[in-house]
Amino acid sequence: MTERIALGTYRCRDIAEAAAYAAASGAQWIDTAPNYGTGRAQSALAGVLTAHPHVRVSTKVGYFTAATGGAATVAGVLTADQAVTGHSLAPDYVRWQVARNRLELCRPRLDLVLLHNPERAYRGDRAALYRTLREAFAVLEEEVAAGRVGGYGVATWNGFADGAFSVPLLAALATEAAGGARHHLTAVQLPVSLVSMAPIEQALDGRGPLRDAASTGLRVMASAPLHGGELVEMVGKELVDLIRPGLTPAQACLLAVASCPGVTNVLVSASSASHWQQAADALAEPPLDIARLREITGVLASA
């Protein structure tokens, strides 16, 4: 399962160093966003991506720093009022940010562009949210047609959990945006961990976003698999031994997430060579079977 490990740059202390080691160690994906690293993450990755052209990159559109908001205002793609919100999925802004992402990452073509927490837009107004998603998808379809983007999707924290949208709905909106079934919605990113267990439990019951994504052929990038590092302190030896004896708590948690049906990639924010290798070793383990995953979720649900 080692091909499932991907570098998530959200919590990396030294993004360039972490990316260089991940790329040299065979990572196939690096995930980033224009607001990560206080707006410096993409520029920090550029040299690594140039040196390792085989590594695919996923980035985002949505959140932006104050500096980027100011630049977008000068460019005329955001008003001053829109710029102070720190988040936008307006078509002109999406188009502008995709171009900026390409420039910062030194990549003429972005492998994957994700709309960043679209549930933040138009909270409580589902019709407006769906219109915003459809319009943003339409811009990304144009970018795909022009050869500047390989595919697109959604990176969400609460969108699936809160019922703001579902994978079938996203696919329907992408179909409308593309004017037919040949759309380029290719991925979703959401938190999956032994704390955020709902996607795992749903997948084991044959439902939920992970199962829907798998049946639709979408890539699933599992974010926050260690719940911001909190799980390392929460998981005891008894649970580790249930998952796989001999692993560290962090490794056990990563293996559980990677074994979940539908998960394609596990994003790890490994900031050192040793942390990356420990994560890679965990995902080199044989996956847990469904029965063991059910046992694990049962134990945690009753705790």
Coordinates of N, CA and C in Angstrom, one line a residue, residues 3-214:
E3 N 2.1 3.0 -2.2 CA 1.7 4.0 -3.2 C 0.6 4.9 -2.7
R4 N -0.1 4.5 -1.6 CA -1.1 5.4 -1.1 C -0.6 6.5 -0.2
I5 N 0.6 6.5 0.2 CA 1.1 7.6 1.0 C 1.3 8.9 0.2
A6 N 0.9 10.0 0.7 CA 1.1 11.3 0.0 C 1.4 12.3 1.0
L7 N 2.2 13.3 0.6 CA 2.6 14.4 1.5 C 1.5 15.4 1.6
G8 N 1.0 15.7 2.8 CA 0.1 16.8 3.0 C 0.9 18.0 3.6
T9 N 0.9 19.1 3.0 CA 1.8 20.2 3.5 C 1.2 21.1 4.5
Y10 N 0.0 20.9 4.9 CA -0.7 21.8 5.8 C 0.1 22.0 7.1
R11 N 0.6 21.0 7.7 CA 1.3 21.1 9.0 C 2.8 20.9 9.0
C12 N 3.3 20.8 7.8 CA 4.8 20.6 7.7 C 5.5 21.9 8.2
R13 N 6.6 21.6 9.1 CA 7.4 22.7 9.6 C 8.3 23.3 8.5
D14 N 8.9 22.5 7.7 CA 9.8 22.9 6.6 C 9.2 22.2 5.4
I15 N 8.4 22.9 4.6 CA 7.7 22.3 3.5 C 8.7 21.8 2.4
A16 N 9.7 22.6 2.1 CA 10.6 22.2 1.1 C 11.4 21.0 1.4
E17 N 11.9 20.9 2.7 CA 12.6 19.8 3.2 C 11.7 18.5 3.2
A18 N 10.5 18.6 3.7 CA 9.6 17.5 3.7 C 9.3 17.0 2.3
A19 N 9.1 17.9 1.4 CA 8.7 17.6 0.1 C 9.9 16.9 -0.7
A20 N 11.1 17.4 -0.4 CA 12.3 16.8 -1.1 C 12.5 15.4 -0.6
Y21 N 12.3 15.1 0.7 CA 12.4 13.7 1.1 C 11.3 12.8 0.6
A22 N 10.1 13.3 0.6 CA 9.0 12.5 0.2 C 9.1 12.2 -1.3
A23 N 9.5 13.2 -2.1 CA 9.7 12.9 -3.5 C 10.8 11.9 -3.8
A24 N 11.9 12.1 -3.1 CA 13.0 11.2 -3.3 C 12.7 9.8 -2.8
S25 N 11.7 9.7 -1.9 CA 11.4 8.4 -1.4 C 10.3 7.7 -2.2
G26 N 9.8 8.3 -3.2 CA 8.9 7.7 -4.1 C 7.4 8.2 -4.0
A27 N 7.2 9.2 -3.3 CA 5.8 9.7 -3.1 C 5.3 10.1 -4.5
Q28 N 4.1 9.8 -4.8 CA 3.5 10.1 -6.1 C 2.6 11.4 -6.0
W29 N 2.2 11.8 -4.8 CA 1.4 13.0 -4.7 C 1.9 13.9 -3.6
I30 N 1.8 15.2 -3.8 CA 2.0 16.2 -2.8 C 0.8 17.1 -2.9
D31 N 0.2 17.3 -1.7 CA -1.0 18.2 -1.6 C -0.7 19.5 -0.9
T32 N -1.2 20.6 -1.5 CA -0.9 21.9 -0.9 C -2.1 22.8 -1.1
A33 N -1.9 24.1 -0.8 CA -2.9 25.1 -1.1 C -2.2 26.5 -1.0
P34 N -2.8 27.5 -1.7 CA -2.2 28.8 -1.7 C -2.1 29.5 -0.4
N35 N -3.0 29.1 0.6 CA -2.9 29.7 1.9 C -2.1 28.9 2.9
Y36 N -1.5 27.8 2.6 CA -0.7 27.0 3.5 C 0.7 27.7 3.7
G37 N 1.3 27.5 4.8 CA 2.6 28.1 5.1 C 2.5 29.6 5.0
T38 N 1.4 30.2 5.5 CA 1.2 31.6 5.5 C 1.4 32.2 4.1
G39 N 0.9 31.4 3.1 CA 1.0 31.8 1.7 C 2.2 31.5 1.0
R40 N 3.2 30.8 1.6 CA 4.5 30.5 1.0 C 4.6 29.1 0.6
A41 N 3.7 28.2 0.8 CA 3.8 26.8 0.6 C 4.1 26.5 -0.9
Q42 N 3.4 27.1 -1.8 CA 3.5 26.7 -3.2 C 4.9 27.1 -3.7
S43 N 5.3 28.3 -3.4 CA 6.6 28.7 -3.8 C 7.7 27.8 -3.2
A44 N 7.5 27.4 -2.0 CA 8.5 26.5 -1.4 C 8.6 25.1 -2.1
L45 N 7.5 24.7 -2.7 CA 7.4 23.4 -3.4 C 8.0 23.5 -4.8
A46 N 8.1 24.7 -5.4 CA 8.4 24.8 -6.8 C 9.6 24.1 -7.2
G47 N 10.7 24.3 -6.4 CA 12.0 23.7 -6.8 C 11.9 22.1 -6.7
V48 N 11.3 21.6 -5.7 CA 11.1 20.2 -5.6 C 10.3 19.6 -6.7
L49 N 9.3 20.2 -7.1 CA 8.4 19.7 -8.2 C 9.2 19.8 -9.5
T50 N 10.0 20.8 -9.7 CA 10.8 20.9 -10.9 C 11.8 19.8 -11.0
A51 N 12.4 19.5 -9.8 CA 13.4 18.4 -9.7 C 12.8 17.0 -9.8
H52 N 11.6 16.9 -9.5 CA 10.9 15.6 -9.5 C 9.6 15.7 -10.4
P53 N 9.7 15.8 -11.7 CA 8.5 16.0 -12.5 C 7.5 14.8 -12.5
H54 N 7.9 13.7 -12.0 CA 7.0 12.5 -11.9 C 6.0 12.7 -10.7
V55 N 6.3 13.6 -9.8 CA 5.4 13.8 -8.6 C 4.2 14.6 -9.0
R56 N 3.0 14.1 -8.7 CA 1.8 14.9 -9.1 C 1.5 15.8 -7.9
V57 N 0.8 16.9 -8.2 CA 0.5 17.9 -7.2 C -1.0 18.2 -7.2
S58 N -1.6 18.2 -6.0 CA -2.9 18.7 -5.9 C -2.9 20.0 -5.1
T59 N -3.6 21.0 -5.6 CA -3.7 22.3 -4.9 C -5.1 22.7 -4.8
K60 N -5.4 23.9 -4.4 CA -6.7 24.3 -4.1 C -7.0 25.7 -4.5
V61 N -8.3 26.0 -4.5 CA -8.8 27.4 -4.7 C -9.9 27.6 -3.6
G62 N -9.9 28.7 -3.0 CA -10.9 29.0 -2.0 C -10.4 30.0 -0.9
Y63 N -9.6 29.4 0.0 CA -9.0 30.3 1.1 C -7.8 31.0 0.5
F64 N -7.6 32.3 1.0 CA -6.5 33.0 0.5 C -6.0 33.9 1.7
T65 N -4.7 34.3 1.6 CA -4.1 35.1 2.6 C -4.5 36.6 2.3
A66 N -4.3 37.5 3.3 CA -4.6 38.9 3.1 C -3.8 39.4 1.9
A67 N -2.5 39.0 1.8 CA -1.7 39.5 0.6 C -2.3 39.1 -0.7
T68 N -2.8 37.8 -0.8 CA -3.4 37.3 -2.0 C -4.7 38.1 -2.3
G69 N -5.5 38.3 -1.2 CA -6.7 39.0 -1.4 C -6.5 40.4 -1.9
G70 N -5.4 41.1 -1.5 CA -5.0 42.4 -2.0 C -4.7 42.3 -3.5
A71 N -3.9 41.3 -3.8 CA -3.5 41.1 -5.2 C -4.7 40.9 -6.1
A72 N -5.6 40.1 -5.6 CA -6.8 39.7 -6.3 C -7.7 41.0 -6.5
T73 N -7.7 41.9 -5.5 CA -8.5 43.1 -5.7 C -7.8 44.0 -6.7
V74 N -6.5 44.1 -6.7 CA -5.8 44.9 -7.7 C -6.1 44.3 -9.1
A75 N -6.1 43.0 -9.2 CA -6.4 42.4 -10.5 C -7.8 42.5 -11.0
G76 N -8.7 43.0 -10.1 CA -10.1 43.2 -10.4 C -11.0 41.9 -10.4
V77 N -10.5 40.8 -9.7 CA -11.3 39.6 -9.6 C -12.0 39.5 -8.3
L78 N -11.7 40.3 -7.3 CA -12.4 40.4 -6.1 C -12.7 41.9 -5.8
T79 N -13.8 42.2 -5.1 CA -14.0 43.5 -4.6 C -13.3 43.6 -3.3
A80 N -13.1 44.8 -2.7 CA -12.5 45.0 -1.4 C -13.3 44.3 -0.3
D81 N -14.6 44.3 -0.4 CA -15.4 43.6 0.6 C -15.2 42.1 0.5
Q82 N -15.1 41.6 -0.7 CA -14.9 40.1 -0.9 C -13.5 39.7 -0.4
A83 N -12.6 40.6 -0.6 CA -11.2 40.3 -0.2 C -11.0 40.1 1.3
V84 N -11.8 40.8 2.1 CA -11.6 40.7 3.5 C -12.2 39.4 4.1
T85 N -13.0 38.7 3.3 CA -13.6 37.4 3.8 C -12.6 36.3 3.9
G86 N -11.5 36.4 3.1 CA -10.5 35.3 3.1 C -10.9 34.0 2.3
H87 N -12.0 34.1 1.6 CA -12.5 32.9 0.9 C -13.4 33.3 -0.2
S88 N -13.1 32.7 -1.4 CA -14.0 32.9 -2.5 C -13.9 31.8 -3.5
L89 N -15.1 31.5 -4.1 CA -15.2 30.6 -5.2 C -15.8 31.2 -6.4
A90 N -15.8 32.5 -6.5 CA -16.4 33.3 -7.6 C -15.6 32.9 -8.9
P91 N -16.3 32.7 -10.0 CA -15.6 32.3 -11.2 C -14.4 33.0 -11.6
D92 N -14.4 34.4 -11.6 CA -13.3 35.2 -12.0 C -12.1 34.9 -11.0
Y93 N -12.4 34.8 -9.7 CA -11.3 34.5 -8.8 C -10.8 33.1 -9.0
V94 N -11.6 32.1 -9.2 CA -11.2 30.7 -9.5 C -10.2 30.7 -10.6
R95 N -10.6 31.3 -11.7 CA -9.7 31.4 -12.9 C -8.4 32.0 -12.6
W96 N -8.4 33.1 -11.9 CA -7.2 33.9 -11.5 C -6.3 33.1 -10.6
Q97 N -6.9 32.4 -9.6 CA -6.1 31.7 -8.6 C -5.5 30.4 -9.3
V98 N -6.2 29.8 -10.2 CA -5.6 28.6 -10.9 C -4.3 29.1 -11.6
A99 N -4.4 30.2 -12.3 CA -3.2 30.8 -13.0 C -2.1 31.1 -12.0
R100 N -2.5 31.7 -10.9 CA -1.5 32.0 -9.8 C -0.8 30.7 -9.2
N101 N -1.7 29.7 -9.0 CA -1.1 28.4 -8.5 C -0.1 27.8 -9.5
R102 N -0.4 27.9 -10.8 CA 0.5 27.4 -11.8 C 1.8 28.1 -11.7
L103 N 1.8 29.4 -11.6 CA 3.0 30.3 -11.6 C 3.8 30.0 -10.3
E104 N 3.1 29.9 -9.2 CA 3.9 29.7 -7.9 C 4.5 28.3 -7.9
L105 N 3.8 27.3 -8.4 CA 4.3 25.9 -8.4 C 5.2 25.6 -9.6
C106 N 5.3 26.5 -10.5 CA 6.2 26.3 -11.7 C 5.7 25.1 -12.4
R107 N 4.5 24.9 -12.5 CA 3.9 23.8 -13.3 C 2.9 24.4 -14.3
P108 N 3.2 24.1 -15.6 CA 2.3 24.6 -16.7 C 0.9 23.9 -16.6
R109 N 0.9 22.7 -15.9 CA -0.4 22.0 -15.8 C -0.5 21.5 -14.4
L110 N -1.6 21.8 -13.7 CA -1.8 21.3 -12.4 C -2.6 19.9 -12.5
D111 N -2.1 18.9 -11.8 CA -2.7 17.6 -11.9 C -4.1 17.6 -11.3
L112 N -4.3 18.4 -10.2 CA -5.6 18.3 -9.5 C -5.8 19.7 -8.8
V113 N -7.0 20.3 -9.0 CA -7.4 21.5 -8.3 C -8.7 21.2 -7.5
L114 N -8.6 21.4 -6.2 CA -9.7 21.2 -5.3 C -10.3 22.5 -4.8
L115 N -11.7 22.5 -4.8 CA -12.4 23.7 -4.2 C -12.3 23.5 -2.7
H116 N -11.7 24.5 -2.0 CA -11.4 24.3 -0.6 C -12.5 24.7 0.3
N117 N -13.1 23.7 1.0 CA -14.2 23.9 1.9 C -15.3 24.8 1.3
P118 N -15.9 24.3 0.2 CA -17.0 25.1 -0.4 C -18.2 25.2 0.5
E119 N -18.3 24.4 1.5 CA -19.4 24.6 2.5 C -19.4 25.9 3.2
R120 N -18.2 26.5 3.2 CA -18.1 27.8 3.8 C -18.9 28.9 3.1
A121 N -19.1 28.7 1.8 CA -19.8 29.7 1.0 C -21.3 29.5 1.2
Y122 N -22.0 30.5 1.4 CA -23.5 30.5 1.4 C -24.0 29.5 2.4
R123 N -23.5 29.5 3.7 CA -24.0 28.6 4.7 C -25.5 28.8 4.9
G124 N -26.2 27.7 4.9 CA -27.7 27.7 5.1 C -28.4 28.0 3.8
D125 N -27.8 28.3 2.7 CA -28.4 28.6 1.4 C -27.9 27.5 0.4
R126 N -28.5 26.4 0.4 CA -28.1 25.3 -0.4 C -28.1 25.6 -1.9
A127 N -29.2 26.3 -2.3 CA -29.3 26.6 -3.7 C -28.2 27.5 -4.2
A128 N -27.8 28.5 -3.4 CA -26.7 29.3 -3.7 C -25.4 28.6 -3.7
L129 N -25.2 27.6 -2.7 CA -24.0 26.8 -2.7 C -23.9 26.0 -3.9
Y130 N -25.0 25.3 -4.3 CA -24.9 24.5 -5.5 C -24.6 25.3 -6.8
R131 N -25.2 26.5 -6.9 CA -24.9 27.4 -8.0 C -23.4 27.7 -8.0
T132 N -22.9 28.0 -6.8 CA -21.5 28.4 -6.8 C -20.6 27.2 -7.2
L133 N -20.9 26.0 -6.7 CA -20.1 24.8 -7.1 C -20.2 24.6 -8.6
R134 N -21.4 24.7 -9.2 CA -21.6 24.5 -10.6 C -20.8 25.5 -11.4
E135 N -20.8 26.7 -11.0 CA -20.1 27.8 -11.8 C -18.6 27.6 -11.6
A136 N -18.1 27.2 -10.5 CA -16.7 26.9 -10.3 C -16.2 25.7 -11.1
F137 N -17.1 24.7 -11.1 CA -16.8 23.5 -11.9 C -16.7 23.9 -13.4
A138 N -17.5 24.8 -13.8 CA -17.5 25.2 -15.2 C -16.2 25.8 -15.6
V139 N -15.7 26.7 -14.7 CA -14.4 27.3 -14.9 C -13.3 26.2 -15.0
L140 N -13.4 25.3 -14.1 CA -12.3 24.2 -14.1 C -12.4 23.3 -15.3
E141 N -13.6 23.1 -15.8 CA -13.8 22.4 -17.1 C -13.1 23.1 -18.2
E142 N -13.2 24.4 -18.2 CA -12.5 25.2 -19.2 C -11.0 25.1 -19.1
E143 N -10.5 25.1 -17.8 CA -9.1 24.9 -17.6 C -8.6 23.6 -18.0
V144 N -9.4 22.5 -17.8 CA -9.0 21.2 -18.3 C -9.0 21.2 -19.8
A145 N -10.0 21.8 -20.4 CA -10.0 21.8 -21.9 C -8.8 22.5 -22.5
A146 N -8.3 23.5 -21.8 CA -7.2 24.3 -22.2 C -5.8 23.6 -21.9
G147 N -5.9 22.5 -21.2 CA -4.7 21.7 -20.9 C -3.9 22.3 -19.7
R148 N -4.6 23.1 -18.9 CA -3.9 23.7 -17.7 C -4.2 23.0 -16.4
V149 N -5.2 22.1 -16.4 CA -5.6 21.4 -15.3 C -5.9 19.9 -15.7
G150 N -5.5 19.0 -14.9 CA -5.8 17.6 -15.2 C -7.2 17.1 -14.8
G151 N -7.6 17.6 -13.6 CA -8.9 17.2 -13.0 C -9.2 18.1 -11.8
Y152 N -10.4 18.0 -11.3 CA -10.7 18.8 -10.2 C -11.6 18.0 -9.2
G153 N -11.9 18.7 -8.1 CA -12.7 18.0 -7.1 C -13.0 19.0 -5.9
V154 N -13.2 18.4 -4.8 CA -13.6 19.2 -3.6 C -12.8 18.7 -2.4
A155 N -12.2 19.6 -1.6 CA -11.5 19.3 -0.4 C -12.4 19.9 0.7
T156 N -12.9 19.1 1.6 CA -13.9 19.6 2.6 C -13.6 19.1 4.0
W157 N -14.0 19.8 4.9 CA -13.8 19.4 6.3 C -15.2 18.9 6.8
N158 N -16.2 19.6 6.6 CA -17.5 19.3 7.1 C -18.6 19.0 6.1
G159 N -18.3 19.3 4.8 CA -19.3 19.2 3.8 C -20.1 17.9 3.7
F160 N -19.4 16.8 3.7 CA -20.1 15.5 3.7 C -20.8 15.2 5.0
A161 N -20.1 15.5 6.1 CA -20.6 15.2 7.5 C -21.9 16.0 7.8
D162 N -21.9 17.2 7.3 CA -23.1 18.1 7.6 C -24.2 17.9 6.6
G163 N -23.9 17.1 5.5 CA -24.9 17.0 4.5 C -25.1 18.1 3.6
A164 N -24.1 19.0 3.5 CA -24.1 20.1 2.6 C -24.1 19.6 1.1
F165 N -23.4 18.5 0.9 CA -23.4 17.9 -0.4 C -23.0 16.5 -0.3
S166 N -23.1 15.7 -1.4 CA -22.8 14.3 -1.4 C -22.0 14.1 -2.7
V167 N -21.4 12.9 -2.8 CA -20.6 12.6 -4.0 C -21.6 12.6 -5.2
P168 N -22.7 11.9 -5.1 CA -23.7 11.9 -6.3 C -24.1 13.4 -6.7
L169 N -24.3 14.2 -5.7 CA -24.6 15.6 -6.0 C -23.5 16.3 -6.7
L170 N -22.3 16.2 -6.2 CA -21.1 16.8 -6.9 C -21.0 16.3 -8.3
A171 N -21.2 15.0 -8.5 CA -21.1 14.4 -9.9 C -22.2 15.0 -10.8
A172 N -23.4 15.2 -10.2 CA -24.5 15.8 -11.0 C -24.1 17.2 -11.4
L173 N -23.6 18.0 -10.5 CA -23.2 19.4 -10.8 C -22.1 19.4 -11.8
A174 N -21.1 18.5 -11.7 CA -20.0 18.4 -12.7 C -20.6 18.1 -14.1
T175 N -21.6 17.2 -14.1 CA -22.2 16.9 -15.4 C -22.8 18.1 -16.0
E176 N -23.5 18.8 -15.2 CA -24.2 20.1 -15.7 C -23.1 21.1 -16.2
A177 N -22.1 21.2 -15.4 CA -21.0 22.2 -15.7 C -20.3 21.8 -17.0
A178 N -20.2 20.5 -17.3 CA -19.5 20.0 -18.5 C -20.4 19.9 -19.7
G179 N -21.7 20.0 -19.4 CA -22.6 19.9 -20.5 C -22.8 18.4 -20.9
G180 N -22.5 17.5 -20.1 CA -22.6 16.1 -20.4 C -21.9 15.2 -19.4
A181 N -21.9 13.9 -19.6 CA -21.4 13.0 -18.6 C -19.9 13.0 -18.6
R182 N -19.2 13.5 -19.6 CA -17.8 13.5 -19.7 C -17.1 14.6 -18.9
H183 N -17.4 14.7 -17.7 CA -16.9 15.7 -16.8 C -15.5 15.3 -16.3
H184 N -14.8 16.2 -15.6 CA -13.5 15.9 -15.1 C -13.4 16.1 -13.6
L185 N -14.5 15.8 -12.9 CA -14.5 15.7 -11.4 C -13.8 14.3 -11.1
T186 N -12.7 14.4 -10.5 CA -11.9 13.2 -10.3 C -11.5 12.9 -8.9
A187 N -11.8 13.8 -7.9 CA -11.3 13.5 -6.6 C -12.1 14.2 -5.5
V188 N -12.0 13.7 -4.3 CA -12.5 14.4 -3.1 C -11.5 14.2 -2.0
Q189 N -11.4 15.2 -1.1 CA -10.5 15.1 0.0 C -11.4 15.4 1.3
L190 N -11.3 14.5 2.3 CA -12.0 14.7 3.5 C -11.3 14.1 4.7
P191 N -11.6 14.5 5.9 CA -10.9 13.9 7.1 C -11.4 12.5 7.3
V192 N -10.4 11.6 7.5 CA -10.7 10.2 7.8 C -9.7 9.8 8.9
S193 N -10.2 9.4 10.0 CA -9.3 9.0 11.1 C -10.1 8.2 12.1
L194 N -9.4 7.7 13.2 CA -10.1 7.0 14.2 C -10.8 7.9 15.2
V195 N -10.7 9.2 14.9 CA -11.6 10.2 15.6 C -12.8 10.6 14.6
S196 N -12.4 10.9 13.4 CA -13.5 11.2 12.4 C -13.8 9.8 11.7
M197 N -14.6 9.0 12.5 CA -14.8 7.6 12.1 C -16.0 7.4 11.2
A198 N -16.9 8.5 11.2 CA -18.1 8.3 10.4 C -17.9 7.8 9.0
P199 N -16.9 8.4 8.2 CA -16.7 7.8 6.9 C -16.3 6.4 6.9
I200 N -15.5 5.9 7.9 CA -15.1 4.5 7.9 C -16.3 3.7 8.2
E201 N -17.1 4.0 9.2 CA -18.3 3.2 9.6 C -19.3 3.1 8.5
Q202 N -19.5 4.3 7.8 CA -20.4 4.3 6.6 C -19.9 3.4 5.5
A203 N -18.6 3.5 5.2 CA -18.0 2.6 4.2 C -18.2 1.1 4.5
L204 N -18.0 0.8 5.7 CA -18.1 -0.6 6.1 C -19.6 -1.1 5.9
D205 N -20.5 -0.2 6.0 CA -21.9 -0.5 5.8 C -22.4 -0.3 4.3
G206 N -21.4 0.0 3.4 CA -21.7 0.1 2.0 C -22.3 1.4 1.6
R207 N -22.1 2.5 2.4 CA -22.7 3.8 2.0 C -21.7 4.9 2.4
G208 N -22.1 6.1 2.2 CA -21.3 7.3 2.6 C -20.4 7.7 1.5
P209 N -19.6 8.8 1.7 CA -18.8 9.4 0.7 C -17.7 8.5 0.2
L210 N -17.1 7.7 1.0 CA -16.0 6.8 0.5 C -16.5 5.8 -0.4
R211 N -17.6 5.2 -0.1 CA -18.2 4.2 -1.0 C -18.7 4.8 -2.3
D212 N -19.4 6.0 -2.1 CA -19.9 6.7 -3.3 C -18.7 7.1 -4.2
A213 N -17.6 7.6 -3.7 CA -16.5 8.0 -4.5 C -15.9 6.8 -5.2
A214 N -15.8 5.7 -4.5 CA -15.2 4.5 -5.1 C -16.1 4.0 -6.3

